[in-house]
JSON list of C-alpha atoms in Angstrom, two decimals:
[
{"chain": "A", "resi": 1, "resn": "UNK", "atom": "CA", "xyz": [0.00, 0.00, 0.00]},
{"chain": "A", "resi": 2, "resn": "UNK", "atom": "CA", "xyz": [1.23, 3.47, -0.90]},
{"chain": "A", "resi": 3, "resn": "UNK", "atom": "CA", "xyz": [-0.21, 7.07, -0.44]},
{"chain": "A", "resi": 4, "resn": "UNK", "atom": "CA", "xyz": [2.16, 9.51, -2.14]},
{"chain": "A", "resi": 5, "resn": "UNK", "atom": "CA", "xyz": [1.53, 13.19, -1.46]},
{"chain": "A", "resi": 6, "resn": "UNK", "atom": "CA", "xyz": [2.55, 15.95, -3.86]},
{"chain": "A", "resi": 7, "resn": "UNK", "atom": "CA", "xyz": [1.17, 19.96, -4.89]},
{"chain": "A", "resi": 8, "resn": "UNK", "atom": "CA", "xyz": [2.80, 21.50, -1.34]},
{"chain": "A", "resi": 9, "resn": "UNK", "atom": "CA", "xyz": [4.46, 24.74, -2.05]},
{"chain": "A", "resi": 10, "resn": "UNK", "atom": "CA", "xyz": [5.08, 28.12, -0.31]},
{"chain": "A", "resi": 11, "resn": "UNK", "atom": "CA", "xyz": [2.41, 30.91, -1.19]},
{"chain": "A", "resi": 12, "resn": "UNK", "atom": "CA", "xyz": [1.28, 34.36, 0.49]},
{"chain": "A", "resi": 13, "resn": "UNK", "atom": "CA", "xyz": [-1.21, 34.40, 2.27]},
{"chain": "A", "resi": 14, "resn": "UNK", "atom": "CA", "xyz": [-4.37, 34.63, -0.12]},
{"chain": "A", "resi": 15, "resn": "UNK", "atom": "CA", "xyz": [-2.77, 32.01, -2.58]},
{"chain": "A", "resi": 16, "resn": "UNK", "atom": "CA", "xyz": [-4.20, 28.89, -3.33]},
{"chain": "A", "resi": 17, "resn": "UNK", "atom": "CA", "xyz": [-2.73, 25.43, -3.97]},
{"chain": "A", "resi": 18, "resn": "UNK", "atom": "CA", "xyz": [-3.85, 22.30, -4.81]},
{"chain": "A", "resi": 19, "resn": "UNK", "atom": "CA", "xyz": [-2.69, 18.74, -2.91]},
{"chain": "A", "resi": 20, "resn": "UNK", "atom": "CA", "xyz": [-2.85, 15.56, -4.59]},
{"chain": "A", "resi": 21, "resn": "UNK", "atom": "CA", "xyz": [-2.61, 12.19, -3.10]},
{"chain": "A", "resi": 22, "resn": "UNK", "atom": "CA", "xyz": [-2.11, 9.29, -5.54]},
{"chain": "A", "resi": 23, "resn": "UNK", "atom": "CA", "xyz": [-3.34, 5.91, -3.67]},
{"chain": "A", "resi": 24, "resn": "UNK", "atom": "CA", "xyz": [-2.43, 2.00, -4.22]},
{"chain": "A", "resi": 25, "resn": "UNK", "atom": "CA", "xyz": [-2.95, -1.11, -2.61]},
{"chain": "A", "resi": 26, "resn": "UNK", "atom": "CA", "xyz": [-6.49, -0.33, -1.54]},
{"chain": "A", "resi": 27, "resn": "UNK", "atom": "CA", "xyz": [-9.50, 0.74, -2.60]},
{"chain": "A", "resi": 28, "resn": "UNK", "atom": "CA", "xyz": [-11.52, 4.42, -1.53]},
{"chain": "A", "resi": 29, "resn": "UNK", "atom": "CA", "xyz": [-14.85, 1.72, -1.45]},
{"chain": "A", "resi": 30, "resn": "UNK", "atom": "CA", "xyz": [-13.31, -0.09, 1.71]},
{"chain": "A", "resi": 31, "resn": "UNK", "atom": "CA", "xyz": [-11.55, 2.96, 3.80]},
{"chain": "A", "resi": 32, "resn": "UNK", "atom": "CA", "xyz": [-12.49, 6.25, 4.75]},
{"chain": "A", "resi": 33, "resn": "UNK", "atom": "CA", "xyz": [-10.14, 8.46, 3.32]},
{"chain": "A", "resi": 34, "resn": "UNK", "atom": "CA", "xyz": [-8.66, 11.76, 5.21]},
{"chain": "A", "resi": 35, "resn": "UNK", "atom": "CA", "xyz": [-6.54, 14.94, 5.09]},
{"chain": "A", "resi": 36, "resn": "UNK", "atom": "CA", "xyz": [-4.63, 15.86, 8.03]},
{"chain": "A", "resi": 37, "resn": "UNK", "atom": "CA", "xyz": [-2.17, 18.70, 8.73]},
{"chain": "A", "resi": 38, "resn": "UNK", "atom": "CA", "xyz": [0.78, 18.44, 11.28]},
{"chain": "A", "resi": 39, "resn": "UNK", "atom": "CA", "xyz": [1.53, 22.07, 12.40]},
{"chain": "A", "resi": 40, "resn": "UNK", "atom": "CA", "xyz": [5.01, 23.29, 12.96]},
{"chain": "A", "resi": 41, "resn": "UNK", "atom": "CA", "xyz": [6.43, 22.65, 16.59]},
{"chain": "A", "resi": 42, "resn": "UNK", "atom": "CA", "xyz": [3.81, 19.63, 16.71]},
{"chain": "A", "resi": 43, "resn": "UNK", "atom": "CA", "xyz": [4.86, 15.82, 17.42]},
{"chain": "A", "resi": 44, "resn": "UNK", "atom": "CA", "xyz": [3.38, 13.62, 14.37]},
{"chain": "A", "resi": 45, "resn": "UNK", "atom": "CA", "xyz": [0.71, 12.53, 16.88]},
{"chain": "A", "resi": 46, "resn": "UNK", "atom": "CA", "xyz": [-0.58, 16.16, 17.15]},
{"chain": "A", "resi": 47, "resn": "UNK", "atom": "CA", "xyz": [-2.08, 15.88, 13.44]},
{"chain": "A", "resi": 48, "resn": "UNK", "atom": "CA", "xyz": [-5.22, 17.68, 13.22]},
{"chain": "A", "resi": 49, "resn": "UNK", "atom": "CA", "xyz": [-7.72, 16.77, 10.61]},
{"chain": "A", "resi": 50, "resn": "UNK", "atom": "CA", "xyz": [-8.57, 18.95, 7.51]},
{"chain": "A", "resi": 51, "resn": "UNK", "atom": "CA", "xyz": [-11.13, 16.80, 5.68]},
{"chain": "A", "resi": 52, "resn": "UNK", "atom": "CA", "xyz": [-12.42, 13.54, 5.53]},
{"chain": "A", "resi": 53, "resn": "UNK", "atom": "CA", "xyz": [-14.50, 10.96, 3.36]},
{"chain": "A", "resi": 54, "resn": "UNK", "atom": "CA", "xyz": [-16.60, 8.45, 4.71]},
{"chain": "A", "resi": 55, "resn": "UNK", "atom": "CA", "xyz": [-16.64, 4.75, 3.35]},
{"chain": "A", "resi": 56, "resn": "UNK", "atom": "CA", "xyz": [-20.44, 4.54, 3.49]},
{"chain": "A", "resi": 57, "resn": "UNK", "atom": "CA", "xyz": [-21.61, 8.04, 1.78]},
{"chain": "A", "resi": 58, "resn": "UNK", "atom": "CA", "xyz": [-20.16, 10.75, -0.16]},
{"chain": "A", "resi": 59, "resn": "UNK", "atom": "CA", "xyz": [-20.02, 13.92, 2.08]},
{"chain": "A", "resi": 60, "resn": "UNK", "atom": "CA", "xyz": [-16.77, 15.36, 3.25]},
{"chain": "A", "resi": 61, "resn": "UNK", "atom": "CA", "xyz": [-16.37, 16.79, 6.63]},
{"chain": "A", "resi": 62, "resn": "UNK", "atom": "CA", "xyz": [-14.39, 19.44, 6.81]},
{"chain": "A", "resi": 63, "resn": "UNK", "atom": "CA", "xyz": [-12.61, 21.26, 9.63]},
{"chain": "A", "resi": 64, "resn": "UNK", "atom": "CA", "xyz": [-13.94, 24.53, 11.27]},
{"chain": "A", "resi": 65, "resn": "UNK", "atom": "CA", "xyz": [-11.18, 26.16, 10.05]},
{"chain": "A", "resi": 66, "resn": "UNK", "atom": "CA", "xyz": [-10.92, 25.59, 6.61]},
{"chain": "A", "resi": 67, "resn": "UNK", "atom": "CA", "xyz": [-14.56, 25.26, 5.58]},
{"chain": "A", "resi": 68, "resn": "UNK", "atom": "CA", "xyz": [-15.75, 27.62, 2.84]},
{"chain": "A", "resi": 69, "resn": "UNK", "atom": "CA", "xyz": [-11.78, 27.83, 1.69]},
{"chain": "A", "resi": 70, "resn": "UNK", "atom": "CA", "xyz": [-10.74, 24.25, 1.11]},
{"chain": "A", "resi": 71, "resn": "UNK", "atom": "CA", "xyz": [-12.38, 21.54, -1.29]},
{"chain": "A", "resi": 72, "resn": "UNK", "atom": "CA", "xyz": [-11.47, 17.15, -1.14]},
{"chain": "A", "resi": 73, "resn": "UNK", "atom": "CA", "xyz": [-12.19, 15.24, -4.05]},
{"chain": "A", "resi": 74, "resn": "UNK", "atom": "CA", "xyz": [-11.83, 12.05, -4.97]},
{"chain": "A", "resi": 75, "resn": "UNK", "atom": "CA", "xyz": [-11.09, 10.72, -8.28]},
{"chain": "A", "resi": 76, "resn": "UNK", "atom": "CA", "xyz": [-11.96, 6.89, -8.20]},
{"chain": "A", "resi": 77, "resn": "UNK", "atom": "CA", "xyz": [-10.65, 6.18, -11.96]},
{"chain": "A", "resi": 78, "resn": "UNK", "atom": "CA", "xyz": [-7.05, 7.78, -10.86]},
{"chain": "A", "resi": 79, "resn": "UNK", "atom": "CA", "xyz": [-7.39, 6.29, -7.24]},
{"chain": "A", "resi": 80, "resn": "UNK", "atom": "CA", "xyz": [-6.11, 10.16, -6.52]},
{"chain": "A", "resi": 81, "resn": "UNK", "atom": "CA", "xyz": [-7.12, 12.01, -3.99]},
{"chain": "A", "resi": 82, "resn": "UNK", "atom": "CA", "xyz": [-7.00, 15.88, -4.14]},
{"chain": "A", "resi": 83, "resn": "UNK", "atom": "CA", "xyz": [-7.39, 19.11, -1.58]},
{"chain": "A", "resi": 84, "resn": "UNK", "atom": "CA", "xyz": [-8.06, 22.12, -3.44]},
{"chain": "A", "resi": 85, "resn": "UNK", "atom": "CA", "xyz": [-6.97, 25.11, -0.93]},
{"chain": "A", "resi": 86, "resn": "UNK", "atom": "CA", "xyz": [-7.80, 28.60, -1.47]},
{"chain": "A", "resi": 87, "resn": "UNK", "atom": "CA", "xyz": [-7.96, 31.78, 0.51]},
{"chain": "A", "resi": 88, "resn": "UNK", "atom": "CA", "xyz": [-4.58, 30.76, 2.29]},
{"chain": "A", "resi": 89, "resn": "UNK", "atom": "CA", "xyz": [-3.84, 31.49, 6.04]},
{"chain": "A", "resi": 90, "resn": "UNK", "atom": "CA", "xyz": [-0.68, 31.69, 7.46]},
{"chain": "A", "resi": 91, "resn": "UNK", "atom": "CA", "xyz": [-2.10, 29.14, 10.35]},
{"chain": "A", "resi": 92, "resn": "UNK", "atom": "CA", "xyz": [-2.64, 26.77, 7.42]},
{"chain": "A", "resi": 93, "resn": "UNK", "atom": "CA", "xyz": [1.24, 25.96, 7.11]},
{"chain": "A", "resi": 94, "resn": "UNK", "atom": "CA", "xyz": [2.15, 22.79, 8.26]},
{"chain": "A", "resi": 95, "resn": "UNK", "atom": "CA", "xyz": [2.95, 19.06, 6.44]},
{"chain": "A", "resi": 96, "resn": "UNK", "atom": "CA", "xyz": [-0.06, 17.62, 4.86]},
{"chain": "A", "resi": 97, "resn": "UNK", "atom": "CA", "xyz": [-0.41, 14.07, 4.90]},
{"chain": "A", "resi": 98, "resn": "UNK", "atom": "CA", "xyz": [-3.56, 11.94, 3.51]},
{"chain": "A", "resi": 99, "resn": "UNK", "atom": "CA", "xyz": [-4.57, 8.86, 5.78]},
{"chain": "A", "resi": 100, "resn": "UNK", "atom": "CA", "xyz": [-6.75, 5.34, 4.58]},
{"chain": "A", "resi": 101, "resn": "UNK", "atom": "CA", "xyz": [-8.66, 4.43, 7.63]},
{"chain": "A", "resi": 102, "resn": "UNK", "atom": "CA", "xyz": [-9.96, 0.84, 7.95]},
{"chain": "A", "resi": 103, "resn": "UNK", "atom": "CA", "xyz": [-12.89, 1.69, 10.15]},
{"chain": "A", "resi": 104, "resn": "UNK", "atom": "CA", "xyz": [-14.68, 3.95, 7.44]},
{"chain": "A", "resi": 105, "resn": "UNK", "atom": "CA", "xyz": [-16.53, 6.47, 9.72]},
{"chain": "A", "resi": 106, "resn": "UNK", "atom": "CA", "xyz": [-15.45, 10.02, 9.68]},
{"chain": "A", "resi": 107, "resn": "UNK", "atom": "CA", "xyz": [-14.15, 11.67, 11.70]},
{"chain": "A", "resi": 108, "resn": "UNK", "atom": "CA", "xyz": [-11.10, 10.02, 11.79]},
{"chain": "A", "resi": 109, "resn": "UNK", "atom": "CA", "xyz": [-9.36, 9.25, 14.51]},
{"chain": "A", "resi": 110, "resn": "UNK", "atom": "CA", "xyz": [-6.19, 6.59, 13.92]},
{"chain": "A", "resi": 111, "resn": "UNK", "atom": "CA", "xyz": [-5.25, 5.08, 10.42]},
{"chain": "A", "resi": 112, "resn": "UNK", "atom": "CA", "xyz": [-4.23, 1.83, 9.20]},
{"chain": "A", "resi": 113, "resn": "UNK", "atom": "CA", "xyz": [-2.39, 3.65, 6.13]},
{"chain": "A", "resi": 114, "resn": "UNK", "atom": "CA", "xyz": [-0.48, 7.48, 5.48]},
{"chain": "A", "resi": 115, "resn": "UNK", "atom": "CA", "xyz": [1.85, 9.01, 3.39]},
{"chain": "A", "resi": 116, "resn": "UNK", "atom": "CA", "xyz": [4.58, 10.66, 3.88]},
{"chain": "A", "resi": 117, "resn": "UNK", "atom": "CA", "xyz": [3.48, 14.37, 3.50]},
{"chain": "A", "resi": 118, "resn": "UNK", "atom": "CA", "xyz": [4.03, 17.53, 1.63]},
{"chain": "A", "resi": 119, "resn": "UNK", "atom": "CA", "xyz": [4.78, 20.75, 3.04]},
{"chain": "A", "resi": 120, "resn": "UNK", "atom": "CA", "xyz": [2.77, 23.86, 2.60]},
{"chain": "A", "resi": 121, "resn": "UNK", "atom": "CA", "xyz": [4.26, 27.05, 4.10]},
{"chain": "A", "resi": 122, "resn": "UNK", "atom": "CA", "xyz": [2.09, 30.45, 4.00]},
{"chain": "A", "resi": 123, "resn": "UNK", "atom": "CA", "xyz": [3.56, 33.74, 4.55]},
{"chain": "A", "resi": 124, "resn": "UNK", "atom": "CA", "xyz": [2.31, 37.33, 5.70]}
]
């Protein structure tokens, strides 16, 4: 199984990016599928989450934080995953990592699969 981050950058603050997350080894059917984002000075168990996909329906939750500026999508033929961030804050910066969760319910809470992250840095 592999989850293979990409898109991070470094933007001002009002910049957008785009994340992509290209998944193998499993399918989005059986998992719930998440984006988390590991602040700076934070341990890699102080991920917070940024949006998630439930196994059983096809609503995202999303953060308090980031709704109305970030949109997940899935893209089932490409087994990608993308998060489509706008309206950047400089509290947004942090590594993003996406996360396949066994248990299928969102939120999401510990995973059975992640990647290894991409870095998003937004300035002032």
């Amino acid at each position: 199984v592999q989850l293979v981050e990409s898109g991070g950058g470094s933007v001002q603050a009002g910049g957008s990016l785009r994340l992509s997350c290209v998944v193998s080894g499993i399918s989005f059917d059986d998992f719930a599928m998440g984006w988390f984002r590991q602040a700076p000075g934070t341990p890699t168990n102080g991920r917070t989450g940024v949006a998630c996909f439930s196994r059983f329906n096809d609503s995202v939750q999303y953060a308090d934080s980031v709704k109305g500026r970030f949109a997940a999508s899935v893209d089932k033929p490409k087994n990608t995953m993308y998060l489509e961030m706008n309206n950047l804050k400089p509290e947004d910066t942090g590594v993003y990592t996406c996360v396949a969760d066994r248990f299928g319910m969102c939120p999401i809470y510990g995973w059975d699969f992640t990647g290894q992250g991409t870095q998003v840095t937004v300035s002032s």
